[in-house]
Protein backbone atom coordinates (compact mmCIF):
# COMPACT_ATOMS: atom_id res chain seq x y z
CA UNK A 1 0.00 0.00 0.00
CA UNK A 2 1.49 3.35 -1.02
CA UNK A 3 1.55 6.45 1.17
CA UNK A 4 -1.63 8.48 0.85
CA UNK A 5 -2.70 12.01 1.78
CA UNK A 6 -4.38 10.73 4.95
CA UNK A 7 -1.45 8.71 6.26
CA UNK A 8 0.84 9.94 9.01
CA UNK A 9 4.52 9.22 8.39
CA UNK A 10 6.26 11.61 10.79
CA UNK A 11 6.25 12.47 14.49
CA UNK A 12 5.68 16.19 13.87
CA UNK A 13 2.49 15.48 11.92
CA UNK A 14 1.37 13.00 14.57
CA UNK A 15 1.78 15.59 17.32
CA UNK A 16 -0.42 18.04 15.42
CA UNK A 17 -3.34 15.68 16.03
CA UNK A 18 -2.70 14.87 19.70
CA UNK A 19 -2.11 17.00 22.78
CA UNK A 20 1.18 16.87 24.63
CA UNK A 21 1.09 14.42 27.55
CA UNK A 22 0.26 16.00 30.89
CA UNK A 23 3.07 16.65 33.34
CA UNK A 24 1.76 13.93 35.67
CA UNK A 25 1.67 11.46 32.77
CA UNK A 26 5.32 12.14 32.01
CA UNK A 27 6.40 11.97 35.64
CA UNK A 28 4.54 8.73 36.42
CA UNK A 29 7.03 6.67 34.37
CA UNK A 30 9.30 5.06 36.96
CA UNK A 31 12.52 3.11 36.60
CA UNK A 32 11.89 0.75 39.49
CA UNK A 33 9.00 -1.01 41.22
CA UNK A 34 7.43 0.74 44.20
CA UNK A 35 5.01 -0.75 46.74
CA UNK A 36 1.98 -0.11 44.50
CA UNK A 37 3.60 -1.91 41.57
CA UNK A 38 4.56 -4.84 43.79
CA UNK A 39 1.02 -5.11 45.14
CA UNK A 40 -0.51 -5.02 41.66
CA UNK A 41 1.84 -7.76 40.40
CA UNK A 42 0.98 -9.88 43.46
CA UNK A 43 -2.73 -9.55 42.60
CA UNK A 44 -2.34 -10.22 38.88
CA UNK A 45 -3.16 -13.66 37.40
CA UNK A 46 -2.70 -12.58 33.78
CA UNK A 47 -0.39 -10.60 31.54
CA UNK A 48 0.61 -10.24 27.94
CA UNK A 49 4.24 -10.04 26.87
CA UNK A 50 5.42 -8.45 23.64
CA UNK A 51 8.75 -9.29 22.03
CA UNK A 52 10.40 -8.86 18.67
CA UNK A 53 13.10 -10.20 16.37
CA UNK A 54 14.27 -9.70 12.81
CA UNK A 55 11.60 -12.17 11.69
CA UNK A 56 8.70 -10.31 13.31
CA UNK A 57 6.84 -9.31 16.45
CA UNK A 58 4.92 -11.46 18.92
CA UNK A 59 2.49 -10.80 21.75
CA UNK A 60 1.73 -13.78 23.96
CA UNK A 61 -0.55 -14.40 26.96
CA UNK A 62 0.70 -15.67 30.31
CA UNK A 63 -1.58 -16.69 33.15
CA UNK A 64 -1.50 -18.51 36.46
CA UNK A 65 -2.41 -18.05 40.11
CA UNK A 66 -2.15 -14.41 41.29
CA UNK A 67 1.44 -13.59 42.08
CA UNK A 68 2.88 -16.10 39.62
CA UNK A 69 5.34 -13.41 38.52
CA UNK A 70 7.95 -13.10 41.26
CA UNK A 71 9.38 -9.75 42.30
CA UNK A 72 13.05 -10.37 43.09
CA UNK A 73 13.85 -6.75 43.91
CA UNK A 74 12.83 -3.26 42.80
CA UNK A 75 14.23 -3.78 39.31
CA UNK A 76 13.97 -7.52 38.70
CA UNK A 77 11.09 -9.88 37.87
CA UNK A 78 10.92 -13.62 37.27
CA UNK A 79 8.33 -14.96 34.85
CA UNK A 80 7.96 -18.77 34.74
CA UNK A 81 7.40 -20.46 31.39
CA UNK A 82 4.63 -23.06 31.82
CA UNK A 83 3.50 -25.80 29.47
CA UNK A 84 2.41 -24.31 26.12
CA UNK A 85 2.37 -24.92 22.38
CA UNK A 86 6.17 -25.29 22.15
CA UNK A 87 6.44 -22.76 19.33
CA UNK A 88 8.73 -20.77 21.67
CA UNK A 89 8.03 -17.49 19.85
CA UNK A 90 8.73 -15.25 22.84
CA UNK A 91 11.74 -17.17 24.11
CA UNK A 92 13.39 -17.28 20.69
CA UNK A 93 12.76 -13.56 20.25
CA UNK A 94 14.39 -12.83 23.60
CA UNK A 95 17.51 -14.73 22.54
CA UNK A 96 17.81 -12.36 19.59
CA UNK A 97 16.48 -9.14 21.09
CA UNK A 98 16.03 -9.00 24.87
CA UNK A 99 13.65 -6.03 24.93
CA UNK A 100 10.14 -7.00 26.13
CA UNK A 101 6.95 -5.21 27.10
CA UNK A 102 4.54 -6.56 29.72
CA UNK A 103 0.96 -5.58 30.45
CA UNK A 104 -0.47 -6.82 33.77
CA UNK A 105 -4.23 -7.10 34.35
CA UNK A 106 -6.17 -7.71 37.57
CA UNK A 107 -9.81 -8.86 37.19
CA UNK A 108 -12.12 -6.21 38.61
CA UNK A 109 -9.59 -3.37 38.44
CA UNK A 110 -9.72 -0.94 35.54
CA UNK A 111 -6.08 0.16 35.64
CA UNK A 112 -3.27 -1.89 34.10
CA UNK A 113 0.45 -1.97 34.83
CA UNK A 114 2.95 -1.61 32.01
CA UNK A 115 6.56 -2.73 32.34
CA UNK A 116 9.28 -2.46 29.72
CA UNK A 117 12.65 -4.06 30.20
CA UNK A 118 15.26 -6.55 29.10
CA UNK A 119 14.82 -10.28 29.52
CA UNK A 120 17.13 -13.24 29.68
CA UNK A 121 16.28 -16.93 29.93
CA UNK A 122 17.41 -18.71 33.09
CA UNK A 123 17.35 -22.37 34.09
CA UNK A 124 18.84 -22.26 37.59
CA UNK A 125 17.22 -25.27 39.35
CA UNK A 126 16.79 -23.35 42.60
CA UNK A 127 15.04 -20.49 40.81
CA UNK A 128 12.75 -22.81 38.86
CA UNK A 129 11.90 -24.86 41.95
CA UNK A 130 10.76 -21.67 43.72
CA UNK A 131 8.06 -21.32 41.04
CA UNK A 132 6.94 -24.95 41.03
CA UNK A 133 3.23 -25.77 41.09
CA UNK A 134 2.30 -27.85 44.14
CA UNK A 135 6.00 -28.11 44.83
CA UNK A 136 6.63 -30.58 42.02
CA UNK A 137 5.64 -29.21 38.58
CA UNK A 138 8.67 -27.12 37.68
CA UNK A 139 8.68 -24.69 34.72
CA UNK A 140 11.06 -25.52 31.88
CA UNK A 141 12.68 -22.10 32.17
CA UNK A 142 12.02 -18.61 33.39
CA UNK A 143 12.57 -15.12 32.09
CA UNK A 144 14.49 -12.81 34.35
CA UNK A 145 13.39 -9.31 33.43
CA UNK A 146 15.37 -6.20 34.28
CA UNK A 147 12.87 -3.38 34.69
CA UNK A 148 13.62 -0.21 32.74
CA UNK A 149 10.23 1.52 32.67
CA UNK A 150 7.14 0.90 34.78
CA UNK A 151 3.91 2.83 35.05
CA UNK A 152 0.20 2.48 35.63
CA UNK A 153 -2.11 2.95 32.67
CA UNK A 154 -5.48 4.60 33.26
CA UNK A 155 -8.62 2.48 33.01
CA UNK A 156 -10.40 4.09 30.09
CA UNK A 157 -9.75 1.25 27.62
CA UNK A 158 -11.13 -1.36 30.02
CA UNK A 159 -14.07 0.88 30.90
CA UNK A 160 -14.84 1.41 27.21
CA UNK A 161 -14.71 -2.35 26.68
CA UNK A 162 -16.80 -2.92 29.84
CA UNK A 163 -14.45 -5.85 30.25
CA UNK A 164 -15.36 -7.00 33.74
CA UNK A 165 -19.14 -6.75 33.33
CA UNK A 166 -20.49 -10.31 33.88
CA UNK A 167 -23.52 -9.49 31.75
CA UNK A 168 -21.21 -8.95 28.77
CA UNK A 169 -19.57 -12.37 28.94
CA UNK A 170 -19.75 -14.25 25.66
CA UNK A 171 -21.45 -17.64 25.91
CA UNK A 172 -19.48 -20.76 24.98
CA UNK A 173 -21.95 -21.43 22.18
CA UNK A 174 -21.17 -18.07 20.53
CA UNK A 175 -17.90 -19.31 19.06
CA UNK A 176 -16.76 -22.80 18.00
CA UNK A 177 -14.36 -24.86 20.06
CA UNK A 178 -10.70 -24.58 19.06
CA UNK A 179 -10.60 -28.12 17.66
CA UNK A 180 -13.44 -27.21 15.34
CA UNK A 181 -11.62 -24.06 14.23
CA UNK A 182 -8.43 -26.02 13.56
CA UNK A 183 -10.31 -28.64 11.54
CA UNK A 184 -11.55 -25.84 9.27
CA UNK A 185 -8.08 -24.34 8.95
CA UNK A 186 -5.94 -27.46 8.60
CA UNK A 187 -6.72 -30.30 6.24
CA UNK A 188 -6.99 -33.67 7.92
CA UNK A 189 -7.59 -32.46 11.48
CA UNK A 190 -10.36 -34.38 13.26
CA UNK A 191 -12.49 -31.79 15.09
CA UNK A 192 -14.02 -34.17 17.62
CA UNK A 193 -10.73 -35.85 18.53
CA UNK A 194 -8.93 -32.51 18.81
CA UNK A 195 -11.66 -31.04 21.01
CA UNK A 196 -11.41 -34.05 23.33
CA UNK A 197 -7.63 -33.72 23.47
CA UNK A 198 -7.92 -30.01 24.28
CA UNK A 199 -10.46 -30.70 27.02
CA UNK A 200 -7.88 -32.95 28.67
CA UNK A 201 -5.20 -30.29 28.19
CA UNK A 202 -7.46 -27.68 29.80
CA UNK A 203 -8.29 -29.83 32.83
CA UNK A 204 -6.19 -32.80 33.95
CA UNK A 205 -3.13 -31.76 31.92
CA UNK A 206 -3.21 -28.02 32.56
CA UNK A 207 0.35 -28.02 33.86
Tab-separated table of N, CA and C in Angstrom, residues 74-161:
chain	number	residue	atom	x	y	z
A	74	UNK	N	13.524	-4.404	43.405
A	74	UNK	CA	12.835	-3.264	42.803
A	74	UNK	C	13.035	-3.139	41.300
A	75	UNK	N	13.974	-3.883	40.743
A	75	UNK	CA	14.233	-3.782	39.315
A	75	UNK	C	14.322	-5.131	38.615
A	76	UNK	N	13.845	-6.184	39.288
A	76	UNK	CA	13.970	-7.518	38.699
A	76	UNK	C	12.714	-8.346	38.916
A	77	UNK	N	12.233	-8.978	37.819
A	77	UNK	CA	11.089	-9.881	37.872
A	77	UNK	C	11.502	-11.253	37.360
A	78	UNK	N	10.776	-12.277	37.802
A	78	UNK	CA	10.923	-13.625	37.270
A	78	UNK	C	9.574	-14.102	36.764
A	79	UNK	N	9.543	-14.481	35.486
A	79	UNK	CA	8.326	-14.955	34.845
A	79	UNK	C	8.515	-16.416	34.447
A	80	UNK	N	7.799	-17.361	35.095
A	80	UNK	CA	7.962	-18.774	34.742
A	80	UNK	C	7.357	-19.079	33.380
A	81	UNK	N	7.955	-20.031	32.675
A	81	UNK	CA	7.400	-20.460	31.393
A	81	UNK	C	6.738	-21.826	31.589
A	82	UNK	N	5.400	-21.831	31.599
A	82	UNK	CA	4.634	-23.057	31.819
A	82	UNK	C	4.435	-23.812	30.512
A	83	UNK	N	3.809	-24.977	30.634
A	83	UNK	CA	3.499	-25.799	29.468
A	83	UNK	C	2.705	-24.991	28.441
A	84	UNK	N	3.095	-25.057	27.166
A	84	UNK	CA	2.411	-24.308	26.122
A	84	UNK	C	2.431	-25.050	24.806
A	85	UNK	N	2.436	-24.289	23.708
A	85	UNK	CA	2.365	-24.921	22.382
A	85	UNK	C	3.735	-25.292	21.815
A	86	UNK	N	4.791	-24.962	22.546
A	86	UNK	CA	6.174	-25.285	22.147
A	86	UNK	C	6.643	-24.585	20.877
A	87	UNK	N	5.927	-23.561	20.431
A	87	UNK	CA	6.439	-22.757	19.325
A	87	UNK	C	7.620	-21.893	19.779
A	88	UNK	N	7.615	-21.513	21.060
A	88	UNK	CA	8.726	-20.769	21.666
A	88	UNK	C	8.956	-19.408	21.023
A	89	UNK	N	7.890	-18.792	20.532
A	89	UNK	CA	8.035	-17.493	19.853
A	89	UNK	C	8.718	-16.462	20.746
A	90	UNK	N	8.191	-16.283	21.953
A	90	UNK	CA	8.731	-15.251	22.842
A	90	UNK	C	10.164	-15.562	23.250
A	91	UNK	N	10.406	-16.812	23.641
A	91	UNK	CA	11.741	-17.175	24.110
A	91	UNK	C	12.785	-17.024	23.006
A	92	UNK	N	12.449	-17.426	21.800
A	92	UNK	CA	13.394	-17.283	20.695
A	92	UNK	C	13.634	-15.808	20.368
A	93	UNK	N	12.576	-14.993	20.470
A	93	UNK	CA	12.761	-13.558	20.249
A	93	UNK	C	13.721	-12.964	21.270
A	94	UNK	N	13.547	-13.360	22.535
A	94	UNK	CA	14.395	-12.832	23.604
A	94	UNK	C	15.863	-13.185	23.377
A	95	UNK	N	16.121	-14.354	22.839
A	95	UNK	CA	17.505	-14.728	22.540
A	95	UNK	C	18.132	-13.786	21.519
A	96	UNK	N	17.303	-13.257	20.628
A	96	UNK	CA	17.810	-12.364	19.590
A	96	UNK	C	17.773	-10.906	20.025
A	97	UNK	N	16.643	-10.509	20.621
A	97	UNK	CA	16.477	-9.135	21.093
A	97	UNK	C	15.829	-9.188	22.475
A	98	UNK	N	16.533	-8.804	23.512
A	98	UNK	CA	16.033	-9.000	24.870
A	98	UNK	C	14.927	-8.036	25.302
A	99	UNK	N	14.658	-7.008	24.521
A	99	UNK	CA	13.649	-6.032	24.930
A	99	UNK	C	12.243	-6.661	24.923
A	100	UNK	N	11.510	-6.487	26.026
A	100	UNK	CA	10.143	-6.998	26.131
A	100	UNK	C	9.250	-5.937	26.748
A	101	UNK	N	7.950	-6.067	26.485
A	101	UNK	CA	6.952	-5.205	27.100
A	101	UNK	C	5.873	-6.056	27.735
A	102	UNK	N	5.550	-5.800	29.005
A	102	UNK	CA	4.543	-6.564	29.723
A	102	UNK	C	3.363	-5.684	30.099
A	103	UNK	N	2.177	-6.273	30.036
A	103	UNK	CA	0.960	-5.583	30.448
A	103	UNK	C	0.225	-6.481	31.440
A	104	UNK	N	0.175	-6.051	32.707
A	104	UNK	CA	-0.470	-6.817	33.770
A	104	UNK	C	-1.926	-6.374	33.929
A	105	UNK	N	-2.821	-7.362	34.075
A	105	UNK	CA	-4.231	-7.097	34.353
A	105	UNK	C	-4.628	-7.764	35.660
A	106	UNK	N	-5.580	-7.137	36.369
A	106	UNK	CA	-6.171	-7.709	37.569
A	106	UNK	C	-7.687	-7.679	37.391
A	107	UNK	N	-8.352	-8.828	37.363
A	107	UNK	CA	-9.808	-8.855	37.186
A	107	UNK	C	-10.515	-7.977	38.220
A	108	UNK	N	-11.385	-7.104	37.727
A	108	UNK	CA	-12.121	-6.209	38.608
A	108	UNK	C	-11.525	-4.826	38.726
A	109	UNK	N	-10.235	-4.681	38.405
A	109	UNK	CA	-9.594	-3.371	38.439
A	109	UNK	C	-9.492	-2.827	37.024
A	110	UNK	N	-9.719	-1.541	36.879
A	110	UNK	CA	-9.716	-0.943	35.538
A	110	UNK	C	-8.331	-0.496	35.081
A	111	UNK	N	-7.430	-0.252	36.017
A	111	UNK	CA	-6.082	0.158	35.645
A	111	UNK	C	-5.243	-1.067	35.263
A	112	UNK	N	-4.231	-0.838	34.452
A	112	UNK	CA	-3.269	-1.887	34.105
A	112	UNK	C	-1.868	-1.395	34.453
A	113	UNK	N	-0.935	-2.326	34.525
A	113	UNK	CA	0.446	-1.973	34.830
A	113	UNK	C	1.322	-2.348	33.654
A	114	UNK	N	2.078	-1.394	33.161
A	114	UNK	CA	2.953	-1.614	32.011
A	114	UNK	C	4.404	-1.622	32.468
A	115	UNK	N	5.136	-2.618	32.006
A	115	UNK	CA	6.557	-2.725	32.340
A	115	UNK	C	7.343	-3.024	31.071
A	116	UNK	N	8.357	-2.226	30.823
A	116	UNK	CA	9.276	-2.458	29.717
A	116	UNK	C	10.649	-2.765	30.295
A	117	UNK	N	11.333	-3.707	29.685
A	117	UNK	CA	12.649	-4.056	30.200
A	117	UNK	C	13.385	-5.010	29.293
A	118	UNK	N	14.413	-5.613	29.856
A	118	UNK	CA	15.261	-6.546	29.104
A	118	UNK	C	15.199	-7.908	29.786
A	119	UNK	N	14.989	-8.937	28.983
A	119	UNK	CA	14.816	-10.284	29.523
A	119	UNK	C	15.985	-11.191	29.149
A	120	UNK	N	16.218	-12.154	30.008
A	120	UNK	CA	17.135	-13.240	29.683
A	120	UNK	C	16.527	-14.529	30.207
A	121	UNK	N	16.853	-15.639	29.574
A	121	UNK	CA	16.281	-16.934	29.926
A	121	UNK	C	17.197	-17.623	30.926
A	122	UNK	N	16.610	-18.056	32.054
A	122	UNK	CA	17.411	-18.708	33.094
A	122	UNK	C	16.854	-20.099	33.390
A	123	UNK	N	17.747	-20.990	33.791
A	123	UNK	CA	17.349	-22.367	34.094
A	123	UNK	C	17.934	-22.839	35.427
A	124	UNK	N	18.309	-21.912	36.280
A	124	UNK	CA	18.842	-22.258	37.593
A	124	UNK	C	17.820	-23.134	38.325
A	125	UNK	N	18.180	-24.362	38.701
A	125	UNK	CA	17.224	-25.273	39.348
A	125	UNK	C	16.578	-24.687	40.599
A	126	UNK	N	17.341	-23.943	41.382
A	126	UNK	CA	16.794	-23.348	42.604
A	126	UNK	C	15.740	-22.302	42.270
A	127	UNK	N	16.003	-21.512	41.241
A	127	UNK	CA	15.043	-20.488	40.805
A	127	UNK	C	13.768	-21.146	40.283
A	128	UNK	N	13.915	-22.149	39.443
A	128	UNK	CA	12.748	-22.810	38.863
A	128	UNK	C	11.934	-23.535	39.937
A	129	UNK	N	12.601	-24.152	40.880
A	129	UNK	CA	11.902	-24.862	41.954
A	129	UNK	C	11.058	-23.904	42.784
A	130	UNK	N	11.512	-22.664	42.937
A	130	UNK	CA	10.761	-21.675	43.724
A	130	UNK	C	9.446	-21.304	43.065
A	131	UNK	N	9.294	-21.634	41.768
A	131	UNK	CA	8.061	-21.320	41.038
A	131	UNK	C	7.293	-22.582	40.656
A	132	UNK	N	7.606	-23.684	41.320
A	132	UNK	CA	6.940	-24.952	41.026
A	132	UNK	C	5.478	-24.922	41.467
A	133	UNK	N	4.630	-25.615	40.716
A	133	UNK	CA	3.232	-25.772	41.087
A	133	UNK	C	3.111	-26.986	41.994
A	134	UNK	N	2.467	-26.779	43.156
A	134	UNK	CA	2.299	-27.850	44.142
A	134	UNK	C	3.638	-28.462	44.547
A	135	UNK	N	4.696	-27.665	44.393
A	135	UNK	CA	6.004	-28.106	44.826
A	135	UNK	C	6.684	-29.119	43.936
A	136	UNK	N	6.047	-29.502	42.820
A	136	UNK	CA	6.634	-30.575	42.019
A	136	UNK	C	6.617	-30.311	40.512
A	137	UNK	N	5.716	-29.466	40.022
A	137	UNK	CA	5.643	-29.210	38.577
A	137	UNK	C	6.478	-27.965	38.283
A	138	UNK	N	7.697	-28.194	37.838
A	138	UNK	CA	8.675	-27.121	37.684
A	138	UNK	C	8.620	-26.575	36.255
A	139	UNK	N	8.659	-25.240	36.086
A	139	UNK	CA	8.684	-24.687	34.722
A	139	UNK	C	9.955	-25.077	33.991
A	140	UNK	N	9.880	-25.151	32.662
A	140	UNK	CA	11.056	-25.519	31.878
A	140	UNK	C	12.147	-24.475	31.926
A	141	UNK	N	11.739	-23.213	32.061
A	141	UNK	CA	12.679	-22.103	32.166
A	141	UNK	C	11.929	-20.918	32.753
A	142	UNK	N	12.648	-19.837	32.924
A	142	UNK	CA	12.021	-18.606	33.390
A	142	UNK	C	12.698	-17.438	32.698
A	143	UNK	N	11.969	-16.350	32.583
A	143	UNK	CA	12.566	-15.125	32.087
A	143	UNK	C	12.872	-14.212	33.264
A	144	UNK	N	14.107	-13.809	33.370
A	144	UNK	CA	14.494	-12.807	34.354
A	144	UNK	C	14.471	-11.459	33.647
A	145	UNK	N	13.631	-10.575	34.128
A	145	UNK	CA	13.392	-9.314	33.427
A	145	UNK	C	13.927	-8.147	34.245
A	146	UNK	N	14.835	-7.404	33.656
A	146	UNK	CA	15.373	-6.199	34.278
A	146	UNK	C	14.469	-5.024	33.914
A	147	UNK	N	13.834	-4.453	34.907
A	147	UNK	CA	12.866	-3.380	34.686
A	147	UNK	C	13.575	-2.096	34.277
A	148	UNK	N	13.081	-1.490	33.192
A	148	UNK	CA	13.621	-0.209	32.737
A	148	UNK	C	12.577	0.905	32.832
A	149	UNK	N	11.334	0.566	32.542
A	149	UNK	CA	10.227	1.516	32.672
A	149	UNK	C	9.036	0.798	33.287
A	150	UNK	N	8.347	1.473	34.193
A	150	UNK	CA	7.145	0.898	34.785
A	150	UNK	C	6.165	2.022	35.100
A	151	UNK	N	4.913	1.817	34.717
A	151	UNK	CA	3.908	2.825	35.051
A	151	UNK	C	2.501	2.257	34.921
A	152	UNK	N	1.604	2.872	35.678
A	152	UNK	CA	0.203	2.480	35.626
A	152	UNK	C	-0.500	3.190	34.472
A	153	UNK	N	-1.338	2.419	33.784
A	153	UNK	CA	-2.114	2.955	32.670
A	153	UNK	C	-3.544	3.163	33.144
A	154	UNK	N	-4.122	4.296	32.804
A	154	UNK	CA	-5.479	4.598	33.262
A	154	UNK	C	-6.476	3.579	32.706
A	155	UNK	N	-7.662	3.533	33.298
A	155	UNK	CA	-8.618	2.478	33.011
A	155	UNK	C	-9.597	2.735	31.888
A	156	UNK	N	-9.380	3.768	31.087
A	156	UNK	CA	-10.396	4.093	30.086
A	156	UNK	C	-10.621	2.987	29.052
A	157	UNK	N	-9.559	2.299	28.632
A	157	UNK	CA	-9.752	1.250	27.621
A	157	UNK	C	-10.592	0.102	28.171
A	158	UNK	N	-10.343	-0.290	29.420
A	158	UNK	CA	-11.128	-1.365	30.022
A	158	UNK	C	-12.552	-0.905	30.284
A	159	UNK	N	-12.719	0.354	30.685
A	159	UNK	CA	-14.066	0.880	30.896
A	159	UNK	C	-14.835	0.964	29.585
A	160	UNK	N	-14.168	1.365	28.515
A	160	UNK	CA	-14.835	1.412	27.210
A	160	UNK	C	-15.256	0.013	26.775
A	161	UNK	N	-14.401	-0.962	27.050
A	161	UNK	CA	-14.714	-2.347	26.682
A	161	UNK	C	-15.730	-2.973	27.626
